Coordinates of C-alpha atoms and ligand atoms in Angstrom, one line a residue:
X1 CA -31.8 192.5 -97.3
X2 CA -28.1 192.1 -98.2
X3 CA -28.0 195.5 -96.7
X4 CA -29.5 195.4 -93.3
X5 CA -26.8 191.9 -93.2
X6 CA -24.9 192.8 -90.2
X7 CA -21.4 192.2 -88.4
X8 CA -22.6 190.8 -84.8
X9 CA -20.0 190.9 -82.2
X10 CA -21.7 188.5 -80.3
X11 CA -21.7 190.6 -77.1
X12 CA -25.8 191.0 -76.9
X13 CA -25.8 194.8 -75.4
X14 CA -23.5 195.5 -78.0
X15 CA -25.4 193.9 -80.6
X16 CA -28.5 194.9 -79.4
X17 CA -27.5 199.2 -79.2
X18 CA -26.3 198.9 -82.5
X19 CA -29.3 197.0 -83.9
X20 CA -27.5 193.6 -85.3
X21 CA -24.1 195.1 -84.9
X22 CA -21.3 196.6 -87.6
X23 CA -22.5 197.7 -91.1
X24 CA -21.3 196.4 -94.1
X25 CA -20.0 199.1 -97.4
X26 CA -18.6 201.5 -95.4
X27 CA -15.9 202.6 -92.9
X28 CA -16.5 201.5 -89.2
X29 CA -14.1 203.8 -86.7
X30 CA -13.6 202.4 -83.0
X31 CA -12.0 204.8 -81.0
X32 CA -11.0 205.6 -77.5
X33 CA -8.0 206.2 -75.2
X34 CA -5.4 203.2 -75.0
X35 CA -6.2 199.7 -73.2
X36 CA -9.9 199.9 -73.0
X37 CA -10.6 197.5 -75.5
X38 CA -10.6 198.5 -79.1
X39 CA -8.2 195.7 -79.8
X40 CA -10.2 193.1 -78.1
X41 CA -13.1 194.6 -80.0
X42 CA -11.6 194.1 -83.2
X43 CA -10.0 189.9 -82.2
X44 CA -13.6 189.1 -81.0
X45 CA -14.9 190.3 -84.4
X46 CA -12.8 188.7 -86.5
X47 CA -14.0 185.2 -84.6
X48 CA -17.4 186.1 -85.6
X49 CA -17.2 187.4 -88.9
X50 CA -16.2 183.9 -89.7
X51 CA -19.8 182.4 -88.1
X52 CA -22.7 181.9 -90.0
X53 CA -24.4 183.3 -92.1
X54 CA -22.1 185.2 -92.7
X55 CA -19.2 182.3 -92.9
X56 CA -16.5 184.9 -94.2
X57 CA -12.0 185.4 -93.2
X58 CA -10.9 188.7 -91.9
X59 CA -8.1 190.8 -92.7
X60 CA -6.5 192.5 -90.0
X61 CA -3.7 195.2 -90.5
X62 CA -1.5 195.5 -87.1
X63 CA 0.7 198.4 -86.7
X64 CA 1.8 196.6 -83.4
X65 CA 5.2 195.2 -84.0
X66 CA 3.3 191.6 -82.1
X67 CA -0.2 190.6 -83.2
X68 CA -1.4 189.1 -79.7
X69 CA -1.7 186.0 -81.3
X70 CA -2.2 184.4 -78.3
X71 CA -5.5 186.1 -77.2
X72 CA -6.4 185.1 -81.1
X73 CA -6.6 181.2 -80.0
X74 CA -8.2 181.7 -76.7
X75 CA -11.1 184.2 -78.6
X76 CA -11.5 181.6 -81.2
X77 CA -12.2 178.6 -78.9
X78 CA -15.2 181.3 -77.1
X79 CA -16.5 183.4 -79.3
X80 CA -18.9 180.7 -81.7
X81 CA -20.5 179.7 -78.1
X82 CA -22.3 183.4 -78.7
X83 CA -23.3 182.2 -81.5
X84 CA -24.3 178.1 -80.5
X85 CA -21.0 176.7 -81.7
X86 CA -18.6 175.5 -80.5
X87 CA -14.8 176.6 -80.6
X88 CA -11.8 175.9 -83.1
X89 CA -8.2 176.5 -83.1
X90 CA -8.7 176.3 -87.0
X91 CA -10.8 179.8 -87.1
X92 CA -7.1 181.7 -86.8
X93 CA -6.0 180.4 -89.9
X94 CA -8.9 182.5 -91.6
X95 CA -7.9 185.6 -90.2
X96 CA -4.8 186.7 -92.6
X97 CA -2.8 189.0 -89.8
X98 CA -0.3 192.1 -91.8
X99 CA 1.8 194.2 -90.1
X100 CA 2.0 197.8 -91.2
X101 CA 3.6 200.7 -90.0
X102 CA 3.5 203.4 -92.2
X103 CA 1.1 204.4 -94.7
X104 CA 3.2 203.3 -97.4
X105 CA 3.2 199.8 -96.5
X106 CA -0.7 200.8 -95.8
X107 CA -1.1 201.2 -99.0
X108 CA 0.9 198.1 -100.6
X109 CA -1.4 196.5 -98.2
X110 CA -4.8 198.1 -99.7
X111 CA -4.1 198.5 -103.4
X112 CA -1.9 195.5 -104.0
X113 CA -2.0 192.5 -101.3
X114 CA -5.3 192.8 -99.9
X115 CA -7.4 192.7 -103.8
X116 CA -5.0 189.6 -105.2
X117 CA -6.2 187.7 -101.7
X118 CA -9.6 188.9 -102.5
X119 CA -9.6 186.8 -105.7
X120 CA -9.3 183.8 -104.1
X121 CA -10.6 184.1 -100.4
X122 CA -13.8 185.5 -99.4
X123 CA -13.0 188.3 -96.9
X124 CA -15.9 190.0 -95.0
X125 CA -14.3 191.8 -92.5
X126 CA -11.2 194.2 -92.9
X127 CA -9.6 195.4 -89.5
X128 CA -6.9 198.7 -89.3
X129 CA -6.1 198.1 -86.0
X130 CA -4.8 201.3 -85.6
X131 CA -4.6 204.4 -88.5
X132 CA -4.0 206.7 -85.6
X133 CA -0.6 204.7 -86.0
X134 CA -0.4 204.8 -89.4
X135 CA -0.8 208.5 -89.7
X136 CA 1.0 209.8 -86.5
X137 CA 4.1 209.7 -87.5
X138 CA 5.5 213.6 -87.5
X139 CA 7.3 213.3 -90.5
X140 CA 4.4 213.6 -92.3
X141 CA 3.5 217.1 -94.1
X142 CA 0.1 218.1 -93.1
X143 CA -1.1 218.3 -96.8
X144 CA 0.2 215.1 -97.6
X145 CA -1.1 213.2 -94.2
X146 CA -4.7 214.7 -95.5
X147 CA -4.1 213.6 -99.7
X148 CA -2.8 210.0 -98.1
X149 CA -5.2 209.7 -95.6
X150 CA -7.3 210.1 -98.6
X151 CA -5.9 207.9 -100.9
X152 CA -6.4 205.1 -98.4
X153 CA -10.3 205.7 -97.5
X154 CA -11.0 206.4 -101.1
X155 CA -9.8 202.6 -101.8
X156 CA -11.1 201.3 -98.5
X157 CA -14.6 202.6 -99.9
X158 CA -14.0 200.8 -103.0
X159 CA -13.4 197.7 -101.7
X160 CA -15.8 198.1 -99.0
X161 CA -18.9 198.2 -102.0
X162 CA -17.3 196.2 -104.5
X163 CA -16.8 193.6 -102.1
X164 CA -19.0 193.5 -99.0
X165 CA -16.9 194.4 -96.4
X166 CA -17.3 195.5 -93.2
X167 CA -14.3 197.8 -92.4
X168 CA -13.3 198.7 -89.1
X169 CA -10.8 201.2 -88.2
X170 CA -9.7 201.7 -84.8
X171 CA -8.5 205.4 -83.8
X172 CA -7.1 207.1 -81.0
X173 CA -8.2 210.2 -78.4
X174 CA -6.7 213.7 -79.2
X175 CA -4.6 214.6 -76.5
X176 CA -4.7 218.0 -77.1
X177 CA -3.5 220.4 -73.8
X178 CA -5.1 223.4 -75.2
X179 CA -8.6 221.4 -75.3
X180 CA -11.1 220.5 -72.6
X181 CA -13.3 217.8 -75.3
X182 CA -11.6 214.5 -77.0
X183 CA -12.5 213.6 -79.7
X184 CA -11.0 211.2 -82.3
X185 CA -7.7 212.3 -83.8
X186 CA -7.0 212.9 -87.3
X187 CA -9.2 215.1 -87.8
X188 CA -11.6 216.4 -91.1
X189 CA -9.1 214.6 -93.8
X190 CA -10.3 211.6 -91.8
X191 CA -13.5 211.9 -89.9
X192 CA -15.5 213.2 -94.1
X193 CA -14.6 209.1 -94.2
X194 CA -16.3 208.0 -91.2
X195 CA -20.0 206.8 -91.8
X196 CA -20.4 205.1 -87.9
X197 CA -18.2 206.4 -85.3
X198 CA -18.6 204.2 -82.0
X199 CA -16.3 205.4 -78.6
X200 CA -15.2 202.4 -75.8
X201 CA -14.9 204.6 -73.0
X202 CA -14.3 203.0 -69.2
X203 CA -17.2 203.5 -66.3
X204 CA -17.2 204.5 -63.8
X205 CA -17.0 201.2 -61.8
X206 CA -14.1 199.3 -62.4
X207 CA -13.7 196.8 -64.8
X208 CA -17.1 198.1 -66.7
X209 CA -16.7 199.6 -70.2
X210 CA -19.3 201.6 -71.8
X211 CA -19.7 201.2 -75.9
X212 CA -20.9 205.0 -77.1
X213 CA -23.0 204.9 -80.9
X214 CA -21.7 209.0 -81.5
X215 CA -22.3 209.0 -84.6
X216 CA -24.1 206.8 -87.1
X217 CA -27.3 207.1 -89.6
X218 CA -29.1 204.7 -88.5
X219 CA -28.9 205.1 -85.1
X220 CA -29.3 207.3 -81.8
X221 CA -27.0 208.4 -80.0
X222 CA -26.2 205.6 -76.8
X223 CA -24.8 203.6 -75.4
X224 CA -24.4 200.6 -73.4
X225 CA -22.4 198.5 -71.0
X226 CA -19.9 195.8 -71.5
X227 CA -17.1 193.2 -69.1
X228 CA -14.0 191.5 -71.1
X229 CA -13.3 188.0 -69.8
X230 CA -11.4 185.2 -70.3
X231 CA -13.9 185.0 -73.3
X232 CA -13.9 188.1 -74.5
X233 CA -16.9 191.1 -74.9
X234 CA -19.8 190.4 -72.7
Ligands
ADP1 P1 -6.8 198.9 -77.0 O1 -8.3 200.0 -76.4 O2 -5.6 199.7 -76.4 O3 -6.7 198.5 -78.0 P2 -7.3 197.0 -75.6 O4 -8.0 196.2 -76.8 O5 -5.6 196.5 -76.0 O6 -7.1 198.1 -75.5 O7 -8.1 196.0 -74.1 C1 -7.0 195.6 -73.4 C2 -7.7 195.5 -71.9 O8 -8.6 194.1 -72.2 C3 -6.9 194.7 -70.7 O9 -5.9 196.3 -70.2 C4 -8.3 193.9 -70.1 O10 -8.2 194.7 -69.2 C5 -8.7 193.2 -71.0 N1 -8.3 192.2 -71.6 C6 -7.3 191.5 -72.4 N2 -7.4 190.6 -72.5 C7 -7.9 189.4 -71.3 C8 -8.5 188.9 -70.6 N3 -8.2 187.3 -71.5 N4 -9.0 188.9 -69.6 C9 -9.7 189.8 -69.3 N5 -9.5 191.0 -69.9 C10 -8.8 190.9 -71.2

């Protein structure tokens, strides 16, 4: 039964499309253009994970200088209503935010800080927002980058399996001017480790977005629409 448990987002269309939400014990990727709503989804998940039956905490790795704490507060008050509960600002206390600008810092978080925290706190969600930003630096040589991605993904998989975590990594879209097709960045070194790949896109109509299953072993490729309002993804 545990293997069927999913992390619901609280957005009915996305939860229906994904047959109940995000899977545990593996790396999920959410990619898409800047401003499309990837961070909004992750913040909502950080609140949703605290709802029963999961009732866990979140570990949120932020690669921006500032974490959108005000938005998390807003969602802490509104998202629980999608689960039939009332919001509470204390939900913010169960989101452990860490800043990381490069893979050296991320490595320290995943090999030292998170394992230590897992001894005392029941974390059920790990977000890396964004994995693309970690490996964007042009000083990393290709081979070194592949090895770092490899190490970090192995550790994420290990922690996900041993501690029953949902891992969600945000990725950007490649902006290769020589290519007509835009896909998730970081290439094969990364793609080999991603089990479930989701894309967020803008729809033609203003304000409407699409959540697309690009690749997931238990889902057929399909998409749904959603909007983002003050109270979250709907
Ligand atoms: P990214 O994909 O780059 O992570 P974000 O998740 O930061 O993008 O999405 C930012 C977008 O989310 C904003 O452009 C806006 O459309 C929407 N958004 C953020 N906060 C709110 C809010 N309080 N009410 C309505 N929409 C919001």
